[in-house]
PDB file of C-alpha atoms in Angstrom:
ATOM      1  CA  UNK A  69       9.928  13.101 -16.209  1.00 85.00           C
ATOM      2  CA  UNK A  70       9.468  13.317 -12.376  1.00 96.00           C
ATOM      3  CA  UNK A  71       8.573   8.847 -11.707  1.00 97.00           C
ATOM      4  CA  UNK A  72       7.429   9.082  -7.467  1.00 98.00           C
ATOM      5  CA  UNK A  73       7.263   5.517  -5.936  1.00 98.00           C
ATOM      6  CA  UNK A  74       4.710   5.458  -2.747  1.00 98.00           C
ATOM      7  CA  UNK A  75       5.085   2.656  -0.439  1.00 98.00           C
ATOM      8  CA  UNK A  76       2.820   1.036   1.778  1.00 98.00           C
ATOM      9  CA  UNK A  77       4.826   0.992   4.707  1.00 97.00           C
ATOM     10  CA  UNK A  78       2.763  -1.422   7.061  1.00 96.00           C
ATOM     11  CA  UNK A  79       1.808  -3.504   4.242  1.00 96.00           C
ATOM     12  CA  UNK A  80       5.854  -4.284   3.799  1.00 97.00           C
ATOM     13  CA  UNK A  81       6.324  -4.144   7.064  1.00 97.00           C
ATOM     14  CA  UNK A  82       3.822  -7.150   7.927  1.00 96.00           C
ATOM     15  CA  UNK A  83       5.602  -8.801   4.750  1.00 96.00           C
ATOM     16  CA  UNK A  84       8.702  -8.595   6.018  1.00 97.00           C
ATOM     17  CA  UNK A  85       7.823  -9.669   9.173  1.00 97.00           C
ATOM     18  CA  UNK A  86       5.899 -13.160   7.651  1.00 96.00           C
ATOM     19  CA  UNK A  87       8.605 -13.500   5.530  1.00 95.00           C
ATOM     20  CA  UNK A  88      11.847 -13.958   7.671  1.00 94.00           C
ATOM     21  CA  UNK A  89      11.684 -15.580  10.720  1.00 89.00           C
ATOM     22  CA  UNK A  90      13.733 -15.607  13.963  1.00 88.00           C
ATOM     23  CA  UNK A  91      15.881 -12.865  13.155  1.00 96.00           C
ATOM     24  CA  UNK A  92      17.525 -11.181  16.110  1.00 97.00           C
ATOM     25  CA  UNK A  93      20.284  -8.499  17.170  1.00 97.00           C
ATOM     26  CA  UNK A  94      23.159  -9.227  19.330  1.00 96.00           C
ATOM     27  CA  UNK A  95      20.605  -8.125  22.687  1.00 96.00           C
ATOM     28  CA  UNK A  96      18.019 -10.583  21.306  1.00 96.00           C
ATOM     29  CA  UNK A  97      15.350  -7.904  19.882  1.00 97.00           C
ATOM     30  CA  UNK A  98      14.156  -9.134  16.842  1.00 97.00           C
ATOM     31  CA  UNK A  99      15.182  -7.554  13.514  1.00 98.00           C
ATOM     32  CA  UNK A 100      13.351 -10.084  10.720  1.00 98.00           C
ATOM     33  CA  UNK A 101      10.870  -7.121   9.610  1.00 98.00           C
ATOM     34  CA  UNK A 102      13.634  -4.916   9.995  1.00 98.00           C
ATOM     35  CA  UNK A 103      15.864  -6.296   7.588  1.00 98.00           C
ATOM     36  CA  UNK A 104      13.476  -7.526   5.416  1.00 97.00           C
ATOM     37  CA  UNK A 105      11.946  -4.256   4.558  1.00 98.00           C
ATOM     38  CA  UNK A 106      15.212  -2.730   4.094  1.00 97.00           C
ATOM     39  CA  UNK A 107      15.709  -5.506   1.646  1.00 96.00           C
ATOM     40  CA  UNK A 108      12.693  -5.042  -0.337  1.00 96.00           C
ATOM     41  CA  UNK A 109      13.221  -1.100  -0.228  1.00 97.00           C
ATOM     42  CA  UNK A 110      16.440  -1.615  -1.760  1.00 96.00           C
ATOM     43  CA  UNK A 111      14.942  -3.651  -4.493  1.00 95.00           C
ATOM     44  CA  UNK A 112      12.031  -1.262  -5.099  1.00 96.00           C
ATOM     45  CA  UNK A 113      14.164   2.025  -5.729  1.00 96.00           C
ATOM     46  CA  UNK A 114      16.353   0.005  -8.019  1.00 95.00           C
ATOM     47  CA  UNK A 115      13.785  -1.398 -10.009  1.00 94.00           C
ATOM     48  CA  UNK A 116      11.586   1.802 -10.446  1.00 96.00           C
ATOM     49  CA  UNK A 117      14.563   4.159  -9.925  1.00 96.00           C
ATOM     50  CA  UNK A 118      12.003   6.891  -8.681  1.00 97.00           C
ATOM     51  CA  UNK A 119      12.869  10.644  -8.786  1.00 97.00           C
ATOM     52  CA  UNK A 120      11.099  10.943  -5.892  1.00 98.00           C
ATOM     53  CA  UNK A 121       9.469   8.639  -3.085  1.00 98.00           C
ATOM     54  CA  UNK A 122       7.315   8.735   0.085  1.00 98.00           C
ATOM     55  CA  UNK A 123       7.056   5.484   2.828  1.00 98.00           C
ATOM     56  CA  UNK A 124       2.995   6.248   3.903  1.00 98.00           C
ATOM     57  CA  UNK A 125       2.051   4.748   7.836  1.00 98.00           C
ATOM     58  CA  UNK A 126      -1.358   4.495   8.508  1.00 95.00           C
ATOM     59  CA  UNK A 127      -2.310   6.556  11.431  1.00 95.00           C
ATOM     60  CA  UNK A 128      -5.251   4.509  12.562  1.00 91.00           C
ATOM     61  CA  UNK A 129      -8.707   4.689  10.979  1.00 90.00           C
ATOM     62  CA  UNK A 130     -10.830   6.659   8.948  1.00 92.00           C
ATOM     63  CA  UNK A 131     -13.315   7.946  11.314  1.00 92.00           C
ATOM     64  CA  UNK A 132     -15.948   8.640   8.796  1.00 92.00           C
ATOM     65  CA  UNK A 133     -15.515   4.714   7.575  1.00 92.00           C
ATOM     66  CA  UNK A 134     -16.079   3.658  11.319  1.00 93.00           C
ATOM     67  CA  UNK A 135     -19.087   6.050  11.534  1.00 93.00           C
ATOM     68  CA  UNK A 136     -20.785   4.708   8.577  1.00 92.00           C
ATOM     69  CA  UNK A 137     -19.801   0.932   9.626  1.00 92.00           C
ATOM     70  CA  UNK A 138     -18.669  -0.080  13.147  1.00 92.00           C
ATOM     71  CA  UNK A 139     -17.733  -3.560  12.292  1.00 91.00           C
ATOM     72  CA  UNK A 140     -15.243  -1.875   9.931  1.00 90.00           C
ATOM     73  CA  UNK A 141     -11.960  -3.841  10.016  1.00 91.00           C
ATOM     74  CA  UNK A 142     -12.943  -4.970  13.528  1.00 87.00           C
ATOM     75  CA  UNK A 143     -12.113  -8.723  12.869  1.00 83.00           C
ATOM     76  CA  UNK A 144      -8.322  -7.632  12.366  1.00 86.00           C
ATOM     77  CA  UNK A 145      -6.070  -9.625  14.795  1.00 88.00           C
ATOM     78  CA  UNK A 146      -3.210  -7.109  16.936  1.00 91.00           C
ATOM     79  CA  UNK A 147      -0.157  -6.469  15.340  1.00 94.00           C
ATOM     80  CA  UNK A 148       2.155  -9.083  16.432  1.00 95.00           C
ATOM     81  CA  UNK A 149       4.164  -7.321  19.762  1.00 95.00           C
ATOM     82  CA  UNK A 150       7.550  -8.278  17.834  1.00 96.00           C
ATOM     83  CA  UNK A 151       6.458  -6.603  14.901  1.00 97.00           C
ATOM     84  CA  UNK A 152       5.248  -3.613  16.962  1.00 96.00           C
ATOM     85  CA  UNK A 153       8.903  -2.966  18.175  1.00 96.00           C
ATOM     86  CA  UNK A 154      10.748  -3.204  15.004  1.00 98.00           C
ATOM     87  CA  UNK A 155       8.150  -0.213  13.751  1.00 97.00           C
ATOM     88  CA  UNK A 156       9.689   2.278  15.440  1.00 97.00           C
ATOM     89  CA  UNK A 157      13.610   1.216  14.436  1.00 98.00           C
ATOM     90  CA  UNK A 158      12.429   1.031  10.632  1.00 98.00           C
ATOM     91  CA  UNK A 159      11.411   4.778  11.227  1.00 98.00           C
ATOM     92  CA  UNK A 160      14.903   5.201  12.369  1.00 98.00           C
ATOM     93  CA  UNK A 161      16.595   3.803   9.522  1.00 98.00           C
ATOM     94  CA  UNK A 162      14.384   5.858   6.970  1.00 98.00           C
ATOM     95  CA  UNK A 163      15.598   9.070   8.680  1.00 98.00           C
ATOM     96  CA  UNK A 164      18.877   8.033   8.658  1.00 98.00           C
ATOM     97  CA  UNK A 165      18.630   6.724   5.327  1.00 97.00           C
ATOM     98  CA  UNK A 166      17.164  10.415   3.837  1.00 97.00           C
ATOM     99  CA  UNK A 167      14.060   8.454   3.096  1.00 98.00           C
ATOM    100  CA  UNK A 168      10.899  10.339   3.354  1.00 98.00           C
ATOM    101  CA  UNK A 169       7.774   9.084   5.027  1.00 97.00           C
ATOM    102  CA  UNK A 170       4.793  10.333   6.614  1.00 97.00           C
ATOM    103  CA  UNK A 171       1.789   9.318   9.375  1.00 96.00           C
ATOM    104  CA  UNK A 172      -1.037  11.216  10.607  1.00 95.00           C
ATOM    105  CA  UNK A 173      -3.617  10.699  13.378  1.00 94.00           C
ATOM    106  CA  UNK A 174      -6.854   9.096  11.948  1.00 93.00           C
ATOM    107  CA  UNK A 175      -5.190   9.232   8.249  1.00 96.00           C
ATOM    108  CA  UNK A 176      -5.905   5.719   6.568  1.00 96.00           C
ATOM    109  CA  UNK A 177      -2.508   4.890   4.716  1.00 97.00           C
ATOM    110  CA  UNK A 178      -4.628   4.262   1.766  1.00 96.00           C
ATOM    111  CA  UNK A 179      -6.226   7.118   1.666  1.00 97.00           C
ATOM    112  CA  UNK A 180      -3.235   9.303   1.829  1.00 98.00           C
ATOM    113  CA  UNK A 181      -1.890   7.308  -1.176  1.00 98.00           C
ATOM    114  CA  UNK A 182      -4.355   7.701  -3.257  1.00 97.00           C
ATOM    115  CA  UNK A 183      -4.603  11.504  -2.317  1.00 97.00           C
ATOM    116  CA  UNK A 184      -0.603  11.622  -2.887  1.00 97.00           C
ATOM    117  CA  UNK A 185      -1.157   9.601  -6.503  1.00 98.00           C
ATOM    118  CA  UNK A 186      -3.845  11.864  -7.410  1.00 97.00           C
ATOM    119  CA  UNK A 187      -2.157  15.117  -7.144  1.00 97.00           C
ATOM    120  CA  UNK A 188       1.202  13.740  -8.542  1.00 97.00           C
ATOM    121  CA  UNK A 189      -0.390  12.435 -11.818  1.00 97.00           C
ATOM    122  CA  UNK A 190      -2.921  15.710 -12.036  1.00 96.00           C
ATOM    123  CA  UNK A 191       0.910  17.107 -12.195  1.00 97.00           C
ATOM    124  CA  UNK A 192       1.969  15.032 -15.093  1.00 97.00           C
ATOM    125  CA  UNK A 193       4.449  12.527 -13.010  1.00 98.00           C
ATOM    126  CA  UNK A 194       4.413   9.257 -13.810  1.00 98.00           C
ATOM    127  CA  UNK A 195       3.770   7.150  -9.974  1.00 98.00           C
ATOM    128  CA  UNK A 196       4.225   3.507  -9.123  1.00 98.00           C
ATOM    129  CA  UNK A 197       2.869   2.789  -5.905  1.00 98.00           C
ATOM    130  CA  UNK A 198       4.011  -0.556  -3.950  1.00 98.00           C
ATOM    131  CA  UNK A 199       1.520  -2.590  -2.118  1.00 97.00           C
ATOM    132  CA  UNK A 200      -0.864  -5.864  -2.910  1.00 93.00           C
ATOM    133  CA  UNK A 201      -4.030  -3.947  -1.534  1.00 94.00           C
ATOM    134  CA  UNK A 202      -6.845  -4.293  -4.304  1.00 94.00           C
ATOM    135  CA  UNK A 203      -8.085  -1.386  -3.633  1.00 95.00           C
ATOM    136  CA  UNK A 204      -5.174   0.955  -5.147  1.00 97.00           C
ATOM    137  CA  UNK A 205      -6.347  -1.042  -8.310  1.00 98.00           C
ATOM    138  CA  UNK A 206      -9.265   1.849  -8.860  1.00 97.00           C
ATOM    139  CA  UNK A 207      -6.093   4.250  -9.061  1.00 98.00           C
ATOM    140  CA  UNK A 208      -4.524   3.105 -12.146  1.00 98.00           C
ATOM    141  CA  UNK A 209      -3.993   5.464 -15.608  1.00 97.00           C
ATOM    142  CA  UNK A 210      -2.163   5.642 -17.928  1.00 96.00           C
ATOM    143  CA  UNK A 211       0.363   7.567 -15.430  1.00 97.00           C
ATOM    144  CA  UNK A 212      -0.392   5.373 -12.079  1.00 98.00           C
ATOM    145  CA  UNK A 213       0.959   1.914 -12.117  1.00 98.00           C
ATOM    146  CA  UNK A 214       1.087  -0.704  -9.532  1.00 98.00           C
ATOM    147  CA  UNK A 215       3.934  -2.522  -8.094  1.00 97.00           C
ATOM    148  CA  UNK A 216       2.321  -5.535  -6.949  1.00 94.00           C
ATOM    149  CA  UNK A 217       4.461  -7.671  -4.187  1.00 92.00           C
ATOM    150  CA  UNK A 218       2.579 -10.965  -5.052  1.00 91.00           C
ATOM    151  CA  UNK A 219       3.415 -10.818  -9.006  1.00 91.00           C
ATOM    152  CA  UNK A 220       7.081 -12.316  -9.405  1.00 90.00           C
ATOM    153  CA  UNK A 221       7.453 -10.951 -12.210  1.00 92.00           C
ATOM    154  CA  UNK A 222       7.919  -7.272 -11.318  1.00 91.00           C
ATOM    155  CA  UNK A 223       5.238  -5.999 -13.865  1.00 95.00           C
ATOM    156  CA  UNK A 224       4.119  -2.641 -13.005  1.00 97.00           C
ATOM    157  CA  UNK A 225       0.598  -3.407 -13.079  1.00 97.00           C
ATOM    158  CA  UNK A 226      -1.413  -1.022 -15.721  1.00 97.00           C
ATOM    159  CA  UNK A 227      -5.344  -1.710 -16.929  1.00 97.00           C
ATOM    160  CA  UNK A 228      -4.490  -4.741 -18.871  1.00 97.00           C
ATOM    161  CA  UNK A 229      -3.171  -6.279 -15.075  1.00 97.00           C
ATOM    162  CA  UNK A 230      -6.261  -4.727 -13.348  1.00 97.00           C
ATOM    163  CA  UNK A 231      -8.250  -6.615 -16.132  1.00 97.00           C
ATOM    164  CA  UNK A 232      -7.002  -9.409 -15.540  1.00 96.00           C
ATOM    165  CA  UNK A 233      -7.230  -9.782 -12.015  1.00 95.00           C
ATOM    166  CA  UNK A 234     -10.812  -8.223 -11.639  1.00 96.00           C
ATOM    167  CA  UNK A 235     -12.380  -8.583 -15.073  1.00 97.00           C
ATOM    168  CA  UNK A 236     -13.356  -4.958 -14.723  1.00 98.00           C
ATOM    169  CA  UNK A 237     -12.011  -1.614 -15.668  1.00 98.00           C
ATOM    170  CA  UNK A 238      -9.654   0.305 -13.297  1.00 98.00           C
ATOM    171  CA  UNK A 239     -12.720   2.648 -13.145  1.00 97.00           C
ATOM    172  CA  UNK A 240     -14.779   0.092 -12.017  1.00 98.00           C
ATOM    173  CA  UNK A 241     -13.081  -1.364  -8.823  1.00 98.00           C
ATOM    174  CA  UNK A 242     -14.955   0.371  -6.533  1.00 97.00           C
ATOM    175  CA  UNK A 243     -18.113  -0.539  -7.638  1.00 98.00           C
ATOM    176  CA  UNK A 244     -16.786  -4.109  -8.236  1.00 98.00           C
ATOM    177  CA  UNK A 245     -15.395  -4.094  -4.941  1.00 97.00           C
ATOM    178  CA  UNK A 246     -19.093  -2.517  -3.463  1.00 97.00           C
ATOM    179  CA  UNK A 247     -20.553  -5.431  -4.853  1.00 98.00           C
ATOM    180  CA  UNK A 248     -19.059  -8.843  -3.534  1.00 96.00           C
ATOM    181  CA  UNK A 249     -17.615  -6.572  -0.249  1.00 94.00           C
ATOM    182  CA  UNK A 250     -13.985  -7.232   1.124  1.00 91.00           C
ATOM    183  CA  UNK A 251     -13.535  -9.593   4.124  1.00 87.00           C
ATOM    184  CA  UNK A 252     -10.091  -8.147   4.624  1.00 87.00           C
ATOM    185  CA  UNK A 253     -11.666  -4.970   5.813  1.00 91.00           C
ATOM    186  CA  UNK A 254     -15.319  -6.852   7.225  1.00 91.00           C
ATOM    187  CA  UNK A 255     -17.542  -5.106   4.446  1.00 93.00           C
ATOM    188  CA  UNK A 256     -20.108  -7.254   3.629  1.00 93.00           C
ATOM    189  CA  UNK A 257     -21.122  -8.067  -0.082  1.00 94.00           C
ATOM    190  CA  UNK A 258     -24.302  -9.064  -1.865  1.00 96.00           C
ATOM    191  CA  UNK A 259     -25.032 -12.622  -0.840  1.00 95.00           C
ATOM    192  CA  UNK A 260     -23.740 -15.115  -3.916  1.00 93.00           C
ATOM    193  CA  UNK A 261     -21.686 -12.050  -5.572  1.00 96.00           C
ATOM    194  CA  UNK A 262     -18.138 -12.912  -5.511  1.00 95.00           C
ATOM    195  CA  UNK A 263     -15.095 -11.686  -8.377  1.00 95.00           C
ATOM    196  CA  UNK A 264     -16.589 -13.289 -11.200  1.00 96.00           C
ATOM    197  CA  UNK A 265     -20.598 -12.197 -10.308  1.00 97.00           C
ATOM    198  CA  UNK A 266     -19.404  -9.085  -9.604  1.00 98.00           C
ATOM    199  CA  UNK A 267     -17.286  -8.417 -12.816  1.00 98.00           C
ATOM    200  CA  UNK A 268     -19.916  -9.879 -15.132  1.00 97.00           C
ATOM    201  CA  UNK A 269     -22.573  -7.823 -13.758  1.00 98.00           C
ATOM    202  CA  UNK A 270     -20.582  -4.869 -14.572  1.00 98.00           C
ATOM    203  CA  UNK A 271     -19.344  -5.907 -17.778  1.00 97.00           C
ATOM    204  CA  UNK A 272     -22.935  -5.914 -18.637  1.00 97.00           C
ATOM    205  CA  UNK A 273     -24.591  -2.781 -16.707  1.00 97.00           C
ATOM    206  CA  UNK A 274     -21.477  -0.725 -16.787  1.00 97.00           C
ATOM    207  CA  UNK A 275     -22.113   0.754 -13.494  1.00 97.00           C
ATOM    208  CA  UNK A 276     -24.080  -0.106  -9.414  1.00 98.00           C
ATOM    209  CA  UNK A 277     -25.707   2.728 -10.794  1.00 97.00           C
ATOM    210  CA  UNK A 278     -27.194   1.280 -14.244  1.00 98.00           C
ATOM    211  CA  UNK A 279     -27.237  -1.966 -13.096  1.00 97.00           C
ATOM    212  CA  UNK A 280     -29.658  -0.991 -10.223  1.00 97.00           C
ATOM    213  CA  UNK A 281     -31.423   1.417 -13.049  1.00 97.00           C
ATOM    214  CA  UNK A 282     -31.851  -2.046 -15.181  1.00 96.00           C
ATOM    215  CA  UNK A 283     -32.321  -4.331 -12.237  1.00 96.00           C
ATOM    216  CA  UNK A 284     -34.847  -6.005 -14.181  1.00 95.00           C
ATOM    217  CA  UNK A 285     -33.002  -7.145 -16.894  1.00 96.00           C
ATOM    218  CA  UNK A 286     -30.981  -9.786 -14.490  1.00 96.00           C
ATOM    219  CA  UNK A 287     -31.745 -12.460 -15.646  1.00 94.00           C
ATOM    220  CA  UNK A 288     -31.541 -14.959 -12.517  1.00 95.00           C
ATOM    221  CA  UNK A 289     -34.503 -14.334 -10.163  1.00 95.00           C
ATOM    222  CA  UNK A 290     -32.278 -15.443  -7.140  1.00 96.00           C
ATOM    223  CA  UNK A 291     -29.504 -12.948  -8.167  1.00 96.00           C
ATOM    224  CA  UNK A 292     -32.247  -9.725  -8.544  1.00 96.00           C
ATOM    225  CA  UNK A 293     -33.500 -10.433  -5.563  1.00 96.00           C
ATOM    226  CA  UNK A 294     -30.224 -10.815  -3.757  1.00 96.00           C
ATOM    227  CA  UNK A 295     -29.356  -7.271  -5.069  1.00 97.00           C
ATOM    228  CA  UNK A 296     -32.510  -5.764  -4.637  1.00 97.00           C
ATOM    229  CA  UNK A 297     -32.344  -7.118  -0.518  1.00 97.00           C
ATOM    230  CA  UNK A 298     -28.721  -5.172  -0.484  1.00 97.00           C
ATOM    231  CA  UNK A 299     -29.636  -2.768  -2.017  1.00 97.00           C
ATOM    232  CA  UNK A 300     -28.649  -0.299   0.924  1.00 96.00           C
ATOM    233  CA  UNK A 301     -25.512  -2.724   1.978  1.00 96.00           C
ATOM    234  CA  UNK A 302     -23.698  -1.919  -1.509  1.00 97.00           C
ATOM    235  CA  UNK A 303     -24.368   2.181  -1.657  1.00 96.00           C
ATOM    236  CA  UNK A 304     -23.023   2.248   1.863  1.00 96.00           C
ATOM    237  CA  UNK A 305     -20.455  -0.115   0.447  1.00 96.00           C
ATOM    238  CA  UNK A 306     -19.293   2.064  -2.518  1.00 96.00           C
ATOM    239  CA  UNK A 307     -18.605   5.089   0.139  1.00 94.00           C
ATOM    240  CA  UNK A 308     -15.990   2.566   2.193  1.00 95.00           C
ATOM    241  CA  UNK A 309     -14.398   1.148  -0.611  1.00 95.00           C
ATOM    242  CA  UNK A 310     -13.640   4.586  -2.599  1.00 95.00           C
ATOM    243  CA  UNK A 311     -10.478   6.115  -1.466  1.00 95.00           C
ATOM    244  CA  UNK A 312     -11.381   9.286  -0.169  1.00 94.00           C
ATOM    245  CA  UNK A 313      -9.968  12.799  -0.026  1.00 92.00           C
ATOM    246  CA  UNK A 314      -7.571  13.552   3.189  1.00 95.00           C
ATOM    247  CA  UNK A 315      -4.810  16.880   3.192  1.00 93.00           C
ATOM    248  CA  UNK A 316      -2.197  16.523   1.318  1.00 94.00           C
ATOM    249  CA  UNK A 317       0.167  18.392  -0.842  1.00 91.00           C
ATOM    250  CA  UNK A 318       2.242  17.572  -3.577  1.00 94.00           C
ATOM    251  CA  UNK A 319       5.863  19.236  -2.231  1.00 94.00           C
ATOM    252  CA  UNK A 320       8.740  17.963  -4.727  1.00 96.00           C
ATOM    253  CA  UNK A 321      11.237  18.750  -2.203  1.00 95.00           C
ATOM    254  CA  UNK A 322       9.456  17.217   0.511  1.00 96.00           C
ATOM    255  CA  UNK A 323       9.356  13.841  -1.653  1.00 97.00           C
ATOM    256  CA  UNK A 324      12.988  13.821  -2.708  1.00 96.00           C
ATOM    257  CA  UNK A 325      16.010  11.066  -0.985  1.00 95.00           C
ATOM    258  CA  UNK A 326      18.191  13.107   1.244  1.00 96.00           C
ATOM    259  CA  UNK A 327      21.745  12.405   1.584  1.00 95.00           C
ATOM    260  CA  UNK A 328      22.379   9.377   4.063  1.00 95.00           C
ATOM    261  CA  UNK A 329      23.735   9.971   7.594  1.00 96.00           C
ATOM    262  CA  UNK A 330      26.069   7.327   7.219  1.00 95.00           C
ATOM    263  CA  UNK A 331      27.512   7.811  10.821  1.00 95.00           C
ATOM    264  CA  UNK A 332      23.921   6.724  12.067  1.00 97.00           C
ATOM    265  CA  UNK A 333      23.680   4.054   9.590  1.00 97.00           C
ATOM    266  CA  UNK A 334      26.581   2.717  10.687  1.00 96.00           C
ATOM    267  CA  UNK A 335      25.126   2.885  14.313  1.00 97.00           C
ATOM    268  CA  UNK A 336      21.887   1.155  13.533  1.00 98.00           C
ATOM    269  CA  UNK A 337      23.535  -1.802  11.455  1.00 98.00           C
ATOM    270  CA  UNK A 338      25.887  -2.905  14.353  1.00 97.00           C
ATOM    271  CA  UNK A 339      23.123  -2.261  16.754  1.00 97.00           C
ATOM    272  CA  UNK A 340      21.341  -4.877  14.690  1.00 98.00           C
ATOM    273  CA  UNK A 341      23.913  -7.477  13.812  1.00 97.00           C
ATOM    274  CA  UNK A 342      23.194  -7.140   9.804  1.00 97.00           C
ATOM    275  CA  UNK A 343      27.260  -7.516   9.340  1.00 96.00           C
ATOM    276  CA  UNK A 344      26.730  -7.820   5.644  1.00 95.00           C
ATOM    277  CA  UNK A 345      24.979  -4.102   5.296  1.00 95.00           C
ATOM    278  CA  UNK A 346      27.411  -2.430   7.343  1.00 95.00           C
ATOM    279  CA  UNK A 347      30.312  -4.266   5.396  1.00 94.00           C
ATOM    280  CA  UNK A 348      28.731  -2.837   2.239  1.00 93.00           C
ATOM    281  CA  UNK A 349      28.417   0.714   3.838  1.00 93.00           C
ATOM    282  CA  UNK A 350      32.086   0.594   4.620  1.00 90.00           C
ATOM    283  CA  UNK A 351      33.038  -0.290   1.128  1.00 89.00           C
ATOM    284  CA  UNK A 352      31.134   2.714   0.207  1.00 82.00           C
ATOM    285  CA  UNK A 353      33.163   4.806   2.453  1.00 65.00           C
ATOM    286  CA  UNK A 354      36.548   6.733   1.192  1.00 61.00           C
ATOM    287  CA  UNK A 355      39.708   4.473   2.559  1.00 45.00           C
ATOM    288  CA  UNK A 356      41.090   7.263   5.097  1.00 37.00           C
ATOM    289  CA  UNK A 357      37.210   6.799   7.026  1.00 45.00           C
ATOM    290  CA  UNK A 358      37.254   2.646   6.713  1.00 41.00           C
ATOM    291  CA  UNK A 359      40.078   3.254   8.953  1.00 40.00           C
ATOM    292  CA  UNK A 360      38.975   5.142  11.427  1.00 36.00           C
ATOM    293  CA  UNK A 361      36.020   3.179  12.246  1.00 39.00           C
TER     294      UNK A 361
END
């Protein structure tokens, strides 16, 4: 059974970054997103051990979404410059690494995952995709799981997880997510509707559709009117919050680890200082090439 493991590459990348600090090569360019996202890629193929993987970029944003909202994502602070320059070297050390990834102008990372998820499960692979972004949560089946960053526990996440978390069906994130909005991403919700509004509504009406079709059978006057006023603010909502369709392919040889350049590997790790990976690439390395490093 093909098992493909899709990583949010700026969403690890900005984890990394938070998560070690002051972490520098021997010129004094810092490495702490660097190392940590080699780190955590490590620990992500060996947990999953995927047949085949993909590392997704975004490549800015969607310009439908920014069409249909302006404000979309607009309170977002700048990528930190440190974090900016490691980007680039992390790209290195996939290619060197036989890692595949992939960015495209005005492709939303997200979008592109869900595209990618979508076509691999329509093809009867099992896919785990890595990232802590609630909206992949609309993704899961029975053959799309969830590596969640945030659970300690390394659970792949399946509906019972989504349940949990949201109180509504994997089905039912986007509409859950159209109703209380997502400040992450500056959509605005239904006044008063936050995760537990928002789940119980649907848990009763099923759908923004029927509950809109059965409006009055809210029960709290403040809450029907609050819906009724926002009507308009939660359609446009659904059409943001819904991954949407973007080219892509499903290309088993284009998704599968190529064989390490280990010569470049070996350039990369000293250029960075991380001693301990190039000791461990060494030990990897027949005795007659240890010595002639």
């Amino acid at each position: 059974m093909s098992r493909l493991l899709i990583i949010d590459g700026h969403a690890y990348a900005y984890r990394a970054f938070h998560a070690i600090r002051d972490l520098r090569s021997p010129g004094g360019q810092p490495t702490n997103a660097i190392y940590g996202f080699l780190k955590m890629l490590e620990k992500m193929r060996q947990a999953v051990a995927p047949t085949h993987l993909m590392v997704v970029w975004d490549g800015g944003l969607s310009a439908e979404r920014m069409a249909a909202l302006p404000g979309y994502k607009a309170q977002r602070p700048e990528m930190p410059d440190d974090l900016r320059s490691q980007l680039d070297e992390i790209g290195k050390y996939l290619a060197a690494a036989g890692v595949p990834d992939y960015c495209a102008d005005g492709i939303e990372a997200d979008d592109y995952i869900g595209c990618l998820a979508r076509r691999a499960a329509a093809a009867g692979w099992n896919v785990v995709i890595a990232s802590s972004d609630k909206d992949f949560m609309q993704l899961v089946t029975a053959q799309v799981g969830l590596l969640n960053p945030n659970d300690k526990t390394g659970t792949i996440w399946g509906r019972e997880q989504v349940r949990a978390k949201s109180g509504v069906e994997p089905e039912q994130v986007a509409d859950w997510l159209a109703l209380m909005g997502d400040a992450v991403d500056n959509i605005p919700g239904v006044p008063g509707v936050g995760v537990k509004t928002a789940a119980s509504l649907l848990q009763e009406f099923g759908s923004v559709e029927d509950l809109y079709g059965r409006l009055s059978e809210v029960k709290s006057e403040k809450l029907k009117t609050s819906l009724l006023a926002a009507a308009e603010t939660v359609r446009l909502n659904q059409r943001l919050v819904r991954l949407h369709e973007v080219p892509c392919e499903l290309q088993s040889e284009k998704l599968m680890a190529r064989a390490a350049d280990r010569e470049k590997l070996r350039g990369l790790y000293r250029g960075w200082g991380f001693k301990g990976l190039l000791a461990e690439l060494e030990a990897q390395l027949p005795e007659r090439q240890v010595e002639l490093i």
